[in-house]
Coordinates of C-alpha atoms in Angstrom, one line a residue:
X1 CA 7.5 2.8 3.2
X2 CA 4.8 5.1 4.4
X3 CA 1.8 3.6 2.2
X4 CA -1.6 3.2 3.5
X5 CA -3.5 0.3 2.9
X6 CA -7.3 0.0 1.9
X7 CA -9.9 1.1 4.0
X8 CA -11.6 -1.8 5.8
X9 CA -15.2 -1.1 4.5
X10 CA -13.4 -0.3 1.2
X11 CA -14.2 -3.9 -0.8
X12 CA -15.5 -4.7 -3.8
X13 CA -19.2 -5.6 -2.6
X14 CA -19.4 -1.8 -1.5
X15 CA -18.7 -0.3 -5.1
X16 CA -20.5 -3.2 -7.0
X17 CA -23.5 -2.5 -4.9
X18 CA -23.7 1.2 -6.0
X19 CA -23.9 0.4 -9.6
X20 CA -19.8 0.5 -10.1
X21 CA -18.0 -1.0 -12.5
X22 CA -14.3 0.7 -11.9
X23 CA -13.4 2.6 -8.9
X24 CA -14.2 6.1 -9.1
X25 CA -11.2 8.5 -9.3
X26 CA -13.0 11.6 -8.2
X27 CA -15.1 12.2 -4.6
X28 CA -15.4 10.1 -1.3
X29 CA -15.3 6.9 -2.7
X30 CA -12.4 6.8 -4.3
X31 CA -10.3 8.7 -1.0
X32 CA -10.4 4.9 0.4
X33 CA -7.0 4.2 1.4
X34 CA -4.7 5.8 4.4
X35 CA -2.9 8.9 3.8
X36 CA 0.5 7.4 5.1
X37 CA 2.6 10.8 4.6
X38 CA 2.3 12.1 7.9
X39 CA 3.5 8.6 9.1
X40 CA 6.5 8.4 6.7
X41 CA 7.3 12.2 8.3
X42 CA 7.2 10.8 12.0
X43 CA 10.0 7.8 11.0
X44 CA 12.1 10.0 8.9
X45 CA 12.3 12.5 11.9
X46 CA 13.4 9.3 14.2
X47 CA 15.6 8.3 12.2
X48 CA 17.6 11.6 11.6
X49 CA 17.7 12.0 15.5
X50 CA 19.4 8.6 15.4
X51 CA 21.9 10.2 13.1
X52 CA 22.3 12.9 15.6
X53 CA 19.4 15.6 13.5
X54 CA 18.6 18.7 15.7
X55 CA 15.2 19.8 13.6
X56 CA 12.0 19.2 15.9
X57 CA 8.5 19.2 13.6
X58 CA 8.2 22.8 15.0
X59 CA 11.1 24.4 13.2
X60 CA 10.7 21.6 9.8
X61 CA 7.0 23.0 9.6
X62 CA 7.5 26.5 9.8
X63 CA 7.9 27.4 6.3
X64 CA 5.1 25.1 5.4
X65 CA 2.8 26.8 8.2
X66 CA 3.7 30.2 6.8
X67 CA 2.9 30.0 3.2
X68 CA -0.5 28.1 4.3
X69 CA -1.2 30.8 6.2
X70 CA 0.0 33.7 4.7
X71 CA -0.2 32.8 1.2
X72 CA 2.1 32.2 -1.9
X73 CA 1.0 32.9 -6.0
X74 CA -0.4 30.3 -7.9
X75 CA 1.9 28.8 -10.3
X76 CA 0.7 28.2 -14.2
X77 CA 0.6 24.9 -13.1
X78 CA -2.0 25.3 -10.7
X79 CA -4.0 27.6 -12.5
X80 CA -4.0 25.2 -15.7
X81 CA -4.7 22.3 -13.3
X82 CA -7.6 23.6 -12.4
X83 CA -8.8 25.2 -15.2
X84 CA -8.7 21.7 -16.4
X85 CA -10.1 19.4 -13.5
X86 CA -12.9 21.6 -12.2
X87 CA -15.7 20.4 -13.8
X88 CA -15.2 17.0 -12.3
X89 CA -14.0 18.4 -8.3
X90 CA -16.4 21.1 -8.5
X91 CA -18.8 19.2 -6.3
X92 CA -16.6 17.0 -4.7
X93 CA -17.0 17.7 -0.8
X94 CA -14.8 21.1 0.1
X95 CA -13.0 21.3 -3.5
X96 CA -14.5 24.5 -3.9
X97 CA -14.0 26.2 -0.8
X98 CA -10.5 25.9 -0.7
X99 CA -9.3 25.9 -4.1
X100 CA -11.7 29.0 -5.7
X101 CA -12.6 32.1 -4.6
X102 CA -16.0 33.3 -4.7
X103 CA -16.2 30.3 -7.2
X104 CA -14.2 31.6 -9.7
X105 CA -10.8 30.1 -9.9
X106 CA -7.7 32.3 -9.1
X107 CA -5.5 33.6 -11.7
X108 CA -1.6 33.0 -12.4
X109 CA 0.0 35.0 -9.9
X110 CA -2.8 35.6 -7.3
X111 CA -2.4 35.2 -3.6
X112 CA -3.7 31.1 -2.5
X113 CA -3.8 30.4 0.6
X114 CA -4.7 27.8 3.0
X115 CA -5.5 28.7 6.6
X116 CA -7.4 25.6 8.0
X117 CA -4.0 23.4 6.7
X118 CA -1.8 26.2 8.5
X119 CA -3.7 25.4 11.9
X120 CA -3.6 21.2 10.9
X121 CA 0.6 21.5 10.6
X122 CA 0.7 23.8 13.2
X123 CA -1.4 20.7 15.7
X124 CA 0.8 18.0 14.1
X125 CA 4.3 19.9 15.0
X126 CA 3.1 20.5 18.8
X127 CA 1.2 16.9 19.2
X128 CA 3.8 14.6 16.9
X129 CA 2.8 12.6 14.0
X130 CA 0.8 10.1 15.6
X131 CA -1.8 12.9 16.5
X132 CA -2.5 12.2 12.9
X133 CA -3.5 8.4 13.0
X134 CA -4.0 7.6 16.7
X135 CA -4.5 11.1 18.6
X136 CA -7.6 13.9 18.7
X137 CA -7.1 15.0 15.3
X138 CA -7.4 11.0 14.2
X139 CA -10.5 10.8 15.7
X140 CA -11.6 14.5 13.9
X141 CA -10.0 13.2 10.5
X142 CA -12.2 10.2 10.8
X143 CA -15.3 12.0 11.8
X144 CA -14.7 14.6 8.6
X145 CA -14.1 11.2 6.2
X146 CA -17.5 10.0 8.0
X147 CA -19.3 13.3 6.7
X148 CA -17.7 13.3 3.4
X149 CA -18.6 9.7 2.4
X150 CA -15.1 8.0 2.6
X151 CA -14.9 4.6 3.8
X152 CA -12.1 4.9 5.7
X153 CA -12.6 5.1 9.6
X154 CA -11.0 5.7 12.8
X155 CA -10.2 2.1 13.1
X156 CA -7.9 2.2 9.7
X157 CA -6.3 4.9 10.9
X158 CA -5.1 3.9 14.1
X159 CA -3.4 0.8 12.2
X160 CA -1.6 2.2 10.1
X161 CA 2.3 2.5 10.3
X162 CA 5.2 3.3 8.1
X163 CA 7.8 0.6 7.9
X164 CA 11.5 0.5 6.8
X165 CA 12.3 -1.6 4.3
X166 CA 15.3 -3.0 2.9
X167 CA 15.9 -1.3 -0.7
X168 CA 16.1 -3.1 -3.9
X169 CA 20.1 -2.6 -5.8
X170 CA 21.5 -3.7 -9.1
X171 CA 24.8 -3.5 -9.8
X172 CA 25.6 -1.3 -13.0
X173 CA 29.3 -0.9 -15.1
X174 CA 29.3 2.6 -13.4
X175 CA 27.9 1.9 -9.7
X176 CA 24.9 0.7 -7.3
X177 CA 21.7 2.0 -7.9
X178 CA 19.0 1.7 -5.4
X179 CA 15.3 2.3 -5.4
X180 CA 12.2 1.1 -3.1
X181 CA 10.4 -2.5 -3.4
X182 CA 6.8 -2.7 -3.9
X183 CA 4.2 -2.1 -3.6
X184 CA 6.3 0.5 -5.6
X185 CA 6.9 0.4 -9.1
X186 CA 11.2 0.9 -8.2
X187 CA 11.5 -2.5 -9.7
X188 CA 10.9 -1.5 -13.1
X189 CA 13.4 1.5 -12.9
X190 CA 15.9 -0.6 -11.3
X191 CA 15.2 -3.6 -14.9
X192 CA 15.5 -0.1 -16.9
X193 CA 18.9 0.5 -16.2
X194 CA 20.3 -2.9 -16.0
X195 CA 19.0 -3.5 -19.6
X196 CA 20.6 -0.2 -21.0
X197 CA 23.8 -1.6 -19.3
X198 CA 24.0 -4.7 -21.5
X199 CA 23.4 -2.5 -24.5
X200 CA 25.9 -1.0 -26.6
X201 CA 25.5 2.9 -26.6
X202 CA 28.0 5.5 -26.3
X203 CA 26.0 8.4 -27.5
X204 CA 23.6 10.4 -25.5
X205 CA 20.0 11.3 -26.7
X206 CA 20.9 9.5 -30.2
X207 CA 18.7 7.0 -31.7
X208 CA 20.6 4.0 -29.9
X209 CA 20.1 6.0 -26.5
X210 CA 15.9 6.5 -26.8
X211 CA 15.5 3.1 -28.8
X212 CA 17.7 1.8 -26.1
X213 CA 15.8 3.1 -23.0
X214 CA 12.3 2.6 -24.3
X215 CA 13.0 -1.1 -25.2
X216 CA 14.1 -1.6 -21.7
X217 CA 11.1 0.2 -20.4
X218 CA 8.7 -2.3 -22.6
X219 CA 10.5 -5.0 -20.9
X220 CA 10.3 -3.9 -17.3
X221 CA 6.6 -2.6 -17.6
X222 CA 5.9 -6.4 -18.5
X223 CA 7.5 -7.5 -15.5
X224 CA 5.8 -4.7 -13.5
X225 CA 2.3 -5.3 -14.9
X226 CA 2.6 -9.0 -14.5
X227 CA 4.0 -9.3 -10.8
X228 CA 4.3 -5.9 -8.8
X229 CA 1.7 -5.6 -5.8
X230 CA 1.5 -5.6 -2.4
X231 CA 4.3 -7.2 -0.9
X232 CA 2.4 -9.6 1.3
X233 CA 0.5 -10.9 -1.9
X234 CA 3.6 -11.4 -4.4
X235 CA 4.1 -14.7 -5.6
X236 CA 7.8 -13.7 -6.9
X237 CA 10.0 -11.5 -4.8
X238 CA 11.5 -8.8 -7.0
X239 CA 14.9 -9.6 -6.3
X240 CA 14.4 -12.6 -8.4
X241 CA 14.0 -10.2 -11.3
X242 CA 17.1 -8.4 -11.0
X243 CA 19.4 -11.6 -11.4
X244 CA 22.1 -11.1 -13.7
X245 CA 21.5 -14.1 -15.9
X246 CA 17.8 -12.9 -16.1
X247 CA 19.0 -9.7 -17.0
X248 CA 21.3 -11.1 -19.8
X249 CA 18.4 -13.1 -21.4
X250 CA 16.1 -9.8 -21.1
X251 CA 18.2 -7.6 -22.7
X252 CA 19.0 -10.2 -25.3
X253 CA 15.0 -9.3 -26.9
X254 CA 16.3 -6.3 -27.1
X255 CA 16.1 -5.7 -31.3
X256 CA 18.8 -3.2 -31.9
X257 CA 16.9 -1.6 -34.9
X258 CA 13.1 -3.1 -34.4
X259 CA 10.3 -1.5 -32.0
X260 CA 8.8 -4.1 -30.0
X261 CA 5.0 -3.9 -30.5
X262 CA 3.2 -2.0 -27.3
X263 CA 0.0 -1.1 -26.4
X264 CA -0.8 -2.8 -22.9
X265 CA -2.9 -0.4 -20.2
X266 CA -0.8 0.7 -17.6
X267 CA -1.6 3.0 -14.2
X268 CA -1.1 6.4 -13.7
X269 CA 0.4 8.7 -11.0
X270 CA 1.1 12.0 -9.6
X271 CA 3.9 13.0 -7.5
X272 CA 6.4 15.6 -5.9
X273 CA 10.0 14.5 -5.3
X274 CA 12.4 16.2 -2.8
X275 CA 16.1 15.5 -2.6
X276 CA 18.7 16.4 0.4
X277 CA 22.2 16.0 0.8
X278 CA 23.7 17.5 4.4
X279 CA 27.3 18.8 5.0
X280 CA 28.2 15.6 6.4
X281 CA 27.0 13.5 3.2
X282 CA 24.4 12.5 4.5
X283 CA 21.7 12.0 1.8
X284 CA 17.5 11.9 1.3
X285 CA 15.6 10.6 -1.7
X286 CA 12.0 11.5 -0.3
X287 CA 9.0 11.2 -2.8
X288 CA 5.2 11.6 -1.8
X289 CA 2.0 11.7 -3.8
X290 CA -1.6 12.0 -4.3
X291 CA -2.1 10.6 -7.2
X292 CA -3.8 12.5 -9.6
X293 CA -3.9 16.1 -9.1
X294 CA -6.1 17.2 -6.6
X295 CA -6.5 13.2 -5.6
X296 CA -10.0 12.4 -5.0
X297 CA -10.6 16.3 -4.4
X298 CA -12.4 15.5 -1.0
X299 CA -10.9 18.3 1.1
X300 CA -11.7 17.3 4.7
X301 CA -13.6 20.2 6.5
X302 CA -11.6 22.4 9.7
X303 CA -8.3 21.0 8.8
X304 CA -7.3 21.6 4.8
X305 CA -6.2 18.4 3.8
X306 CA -6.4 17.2 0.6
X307 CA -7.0 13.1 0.5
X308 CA -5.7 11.3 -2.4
X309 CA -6.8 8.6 -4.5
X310 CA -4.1 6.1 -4.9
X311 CA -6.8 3.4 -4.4
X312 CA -8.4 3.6 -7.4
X313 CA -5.7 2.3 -9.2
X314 CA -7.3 -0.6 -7.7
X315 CA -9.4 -3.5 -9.9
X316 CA -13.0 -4.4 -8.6
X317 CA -12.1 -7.5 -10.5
X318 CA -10.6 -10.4 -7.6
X319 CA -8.7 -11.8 -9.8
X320 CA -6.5 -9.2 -10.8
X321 CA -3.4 -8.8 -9.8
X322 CA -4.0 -5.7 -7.9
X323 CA -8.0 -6.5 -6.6
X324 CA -9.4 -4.0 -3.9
X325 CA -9.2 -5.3 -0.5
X326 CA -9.3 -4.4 2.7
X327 CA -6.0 -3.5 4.6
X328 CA -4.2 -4.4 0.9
X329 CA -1.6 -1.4 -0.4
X330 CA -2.0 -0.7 -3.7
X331 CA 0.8 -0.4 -6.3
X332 CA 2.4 3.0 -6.3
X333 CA 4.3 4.6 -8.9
X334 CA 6.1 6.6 -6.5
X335 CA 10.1 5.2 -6.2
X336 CA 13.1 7.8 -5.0
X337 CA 16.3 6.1 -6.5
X338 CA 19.7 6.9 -5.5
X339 CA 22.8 5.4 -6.4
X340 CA 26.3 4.8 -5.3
X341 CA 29.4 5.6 -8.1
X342 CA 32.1 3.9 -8.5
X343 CA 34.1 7.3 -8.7
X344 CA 32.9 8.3 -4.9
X345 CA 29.9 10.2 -6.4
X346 CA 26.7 10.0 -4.6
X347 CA 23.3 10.5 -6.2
X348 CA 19.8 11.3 -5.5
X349 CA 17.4 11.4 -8.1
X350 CA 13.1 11.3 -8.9
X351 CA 10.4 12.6 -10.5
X352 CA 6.7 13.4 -10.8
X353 CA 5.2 12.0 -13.7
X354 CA 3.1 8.0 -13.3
X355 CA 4.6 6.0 -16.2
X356 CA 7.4 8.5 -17.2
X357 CA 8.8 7.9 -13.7
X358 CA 11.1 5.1 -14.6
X359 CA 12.3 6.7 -18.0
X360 CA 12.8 9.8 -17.0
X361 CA 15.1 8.5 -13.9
X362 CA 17.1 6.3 -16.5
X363 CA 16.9 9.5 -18.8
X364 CA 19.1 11.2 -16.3
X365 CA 21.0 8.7 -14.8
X366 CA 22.7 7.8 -18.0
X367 CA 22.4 11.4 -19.7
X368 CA 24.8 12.2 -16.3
X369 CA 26.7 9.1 -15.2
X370 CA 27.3 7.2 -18.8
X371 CA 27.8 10.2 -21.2
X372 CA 29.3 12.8 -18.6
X373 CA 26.6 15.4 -19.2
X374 CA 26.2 18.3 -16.1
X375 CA 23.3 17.7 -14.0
X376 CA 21.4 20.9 -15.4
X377 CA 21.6 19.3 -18.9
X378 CA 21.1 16.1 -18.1
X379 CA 17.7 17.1 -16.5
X380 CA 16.5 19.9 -19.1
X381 CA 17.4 18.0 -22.2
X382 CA 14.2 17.0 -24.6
X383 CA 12.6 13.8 -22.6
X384 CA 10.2 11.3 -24.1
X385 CA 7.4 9.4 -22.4
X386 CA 5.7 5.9 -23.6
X387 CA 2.5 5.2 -21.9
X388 CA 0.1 6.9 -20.4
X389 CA 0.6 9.3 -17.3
X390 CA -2.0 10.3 -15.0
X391 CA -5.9 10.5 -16.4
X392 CA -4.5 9.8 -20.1
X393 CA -5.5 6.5 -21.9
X394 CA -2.5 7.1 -25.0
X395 CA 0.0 4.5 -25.1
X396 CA 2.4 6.0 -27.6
X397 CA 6.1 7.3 -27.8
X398 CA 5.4 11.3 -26.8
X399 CA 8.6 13.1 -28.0
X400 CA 9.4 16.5 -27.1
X401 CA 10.2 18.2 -30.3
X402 CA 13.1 19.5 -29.6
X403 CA 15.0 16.3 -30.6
X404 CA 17.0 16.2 -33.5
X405 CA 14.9 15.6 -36.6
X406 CA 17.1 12.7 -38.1
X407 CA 16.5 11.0 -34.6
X408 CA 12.8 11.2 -34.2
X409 CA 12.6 9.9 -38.4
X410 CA 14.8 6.9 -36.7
X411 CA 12.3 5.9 -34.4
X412 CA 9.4 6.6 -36.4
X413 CA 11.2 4.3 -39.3
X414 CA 12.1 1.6 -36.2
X415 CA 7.9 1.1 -35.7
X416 CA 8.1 3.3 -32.6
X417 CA 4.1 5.2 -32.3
X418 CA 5.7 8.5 -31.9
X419 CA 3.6 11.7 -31.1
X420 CA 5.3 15.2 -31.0
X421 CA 4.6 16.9 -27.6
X422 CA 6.2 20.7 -27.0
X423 CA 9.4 21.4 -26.4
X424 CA 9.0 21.8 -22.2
X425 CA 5.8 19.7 -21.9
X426 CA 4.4 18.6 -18.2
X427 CA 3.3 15.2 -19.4
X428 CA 7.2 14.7 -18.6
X429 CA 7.4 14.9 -15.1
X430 CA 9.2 17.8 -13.2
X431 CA 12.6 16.1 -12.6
X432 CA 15.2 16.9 -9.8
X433 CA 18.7 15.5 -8.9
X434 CA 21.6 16.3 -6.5
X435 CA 24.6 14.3 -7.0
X436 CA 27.8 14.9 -3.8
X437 CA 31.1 14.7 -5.4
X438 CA 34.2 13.4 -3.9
X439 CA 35.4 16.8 -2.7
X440 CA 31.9 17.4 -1.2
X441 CA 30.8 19.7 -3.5
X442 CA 27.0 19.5 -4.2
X443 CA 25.7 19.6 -7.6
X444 CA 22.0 20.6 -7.7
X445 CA 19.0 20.5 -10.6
X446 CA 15.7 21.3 -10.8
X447 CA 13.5 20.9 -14.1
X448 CA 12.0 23.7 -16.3
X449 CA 9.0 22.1 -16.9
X450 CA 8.0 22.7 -13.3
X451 CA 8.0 25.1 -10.4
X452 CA 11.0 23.6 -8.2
X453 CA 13.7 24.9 -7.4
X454 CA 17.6 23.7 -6.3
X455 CA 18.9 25.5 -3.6
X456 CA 21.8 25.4 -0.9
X457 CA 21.5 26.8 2.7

């Protein structure tokens, strides 16, 4: 658990002086937390070399250093990113700079690069990770936050570190799944699948499958919107949740053929998820984020980092459940999940994608595990999202219209609120999944709807 916590000039008095009623998502104010990446890099490298890993920063950087440097084409993602989000990073402090040329913004295809970030890397891989929070580029990251407006300082920096924590498990027919405890949102995904286990389905993306899953997802949102937050301030731990009598009674409200009425106001995300499996077995479930793209847009000056806004998920209200607060983590969406199989399988799954985080995991989990689908399929197959994802305020059922008409008429007849999206539509996340078998063959996806990639070396 790499998260950074809350700047400690970052509290509500500062915003509610300037006139705020909500935390801004765009700009200086609302890059107010940590970035805890770098951190969650420095413990994952210790912990390999405990497992024997030979990779210094040096060699793990180099690719990373290269394309900053030398350049790589923007993606249609990018480009329609962009397109879409200038006008409110155009003046946000170095937004410009790095992500236009001569102001204009580059086309699909065109060479981006990002030189400043190649020299940042390139520090970080000879200095270590804690150059970052505690070394000379801490005290130049704080200075550039200083001249950029953000409230976090040099102090909040040297604070910060990323801890190991003990994951969350529930115990399915077909194996162990895992994910991450808060200030995550892994609970939910964890309540998700445990529901659909006490349901009976035996047919993949049918209406009992998607009525299935999205009824468990109403009733793990609710828990998840009633209790998750920073560890340190949860009245409930989260294991509590993931009793199996608990579970039983849950999945119990579960109305076969009825929608349950939604429209609550959930957060948002952003994220990329990685996955690794070595040739010992050996496997990774990484996921980092900004938040939404761009985060706040502040790009620091000299170095080419991008600061997120993950803290403006935050309330300015104290008694919410997630209130701003110095040195407080806020709730993430981010959660890497793997799980154990019963038949020897291991599997490591995640996705981009705010609310759709937790549906799309269960999407493929049971697409793969429960109803034997390959990977590939079980990742490309027509995905739905309910809720909003990140800067979207719609709370309904978004289908991708390549489902079968007869099972879309279901749900709309069942009271679900649903809203056609295209048939590859980035609202969904950009999935990924590696799964070991028994012989140690790896199986590898990557989602169409995005710009990654599975690959074996």
């Amino acid at each position: 658990d790499a998260c950074g916590a809350v700047a400690g000039a970052a509290d509500i008095a500062l915003y509610r002086g300037q006139g705020y009623e909500t935390i801004p998502s765009r700009g200086p104010l609302a890059a107010n937390t940590v970035a805890g990446a770098v951190s969650g890099i420095g413990a994952a490298l210790r912990l390999s070399a405990r497992w024997g890993g030979r990779l210094g920063l040096a060699r793990l950087f180099e690719d990373a250093v290269h394309y900053a440097l030398n350049g790589f084409p923007v993606t249609g993602s990018q480009h329609a990113n962009t397109v879409a989000k200038l006008p409110e990073l155009a003046d946000v402090p170095g937004f410009a700079a790095t992500f236009l040329e001569d102001g204009e913004i580059p086309a699909v295809g065109a060479v981006f690069s990002n030189p400043a970030l190649a020299e940042t890397l390139t520090r970080i891989a000879k200095a270590g990770t804690d150059d970052f929070y505690r070394g000379d580029l801490a005290r130049a990251l704080a200075a550039a936050l200083r001249r950029a407006g953000s409230p976090v300082a040099a102090d909040d920096l040297a604070r910060h570190r990323a801890i190991e924590v003990t994951p969350l498990k529930v115990r399915l027919e077909t194996g162990t799944v895992y994910n991450l405890p808060p200030p995550t949102q892994g609970l939910a995904s964890l309540i998700v699948l445990a529901l659909f286990d006490r349901l009976d389905c035996h047919e993949a993306d049918g209406f009992d499958h998607v009525h299935g899953l999205v009824e468990a997802t109403k009733r793990a949102f609710r828990v998840r919107d009633s209790h998750v937050t920073d560890p340190a301030h949860m009245k409930i731990p989260p294991e509590h949740f993931l009793d199996g009598g608990r579970l039983d009674d849950m999945a119990a409200t579960i109305d076969a053929a009825r929608a349950m009425p939604w429209g609550t106001d959930p957060g948002a995300g952003d994220t990329v998820w990685l996955g690794a499996i070595d040739g010992e077995g050996r496997a990774v479930s990484f996921i980092q984020s900004i938040y939404w793209e761009f985060g706040s847009g502040v790009v620091l000056e000299d170095t080419g980092i991008v600061w997120q806004n993950r803290g403006t998920y935050l309330s300015l209200d104290e008694g919410a459940l997630n209130p701003l607060a110095p040195g407080r983590k806020p709730f993430h969406t981010i959660q890497p999940a793997m799980a154990g199989l019963d038949d020897g399988r291991l599997m490591v799954y995640g996705t981009m994608g705010g609310e759709g985080q937790p549906q799309t995991q269960a999407a493929i989990y049971t697409r793969h595990v429960n109803f034997a689908q390959a990977l590939q399929a079980a990742v490309t197959a027509p995905r739905w999202l309910l809720g909003r994802t990140w800067g979207d305020a719609r709370t309904s059922l978004r289908i991708e219209n390549r489902f079968d008409r007869a099972v879309i008429d279901a749900l709309i007849a069942a009271g679900h609120d649903v809203e056609l999206t295209a048939e590859f539509d980035e609202v969904m996340g950009h999935a990924g999944a590696l799964v070991r078998h028994p012989s140690g063959l790896i199986e590898g996806a990557a989602d169409p709807r995005g710009d990654g990639a599975a690959a074996g070396f």
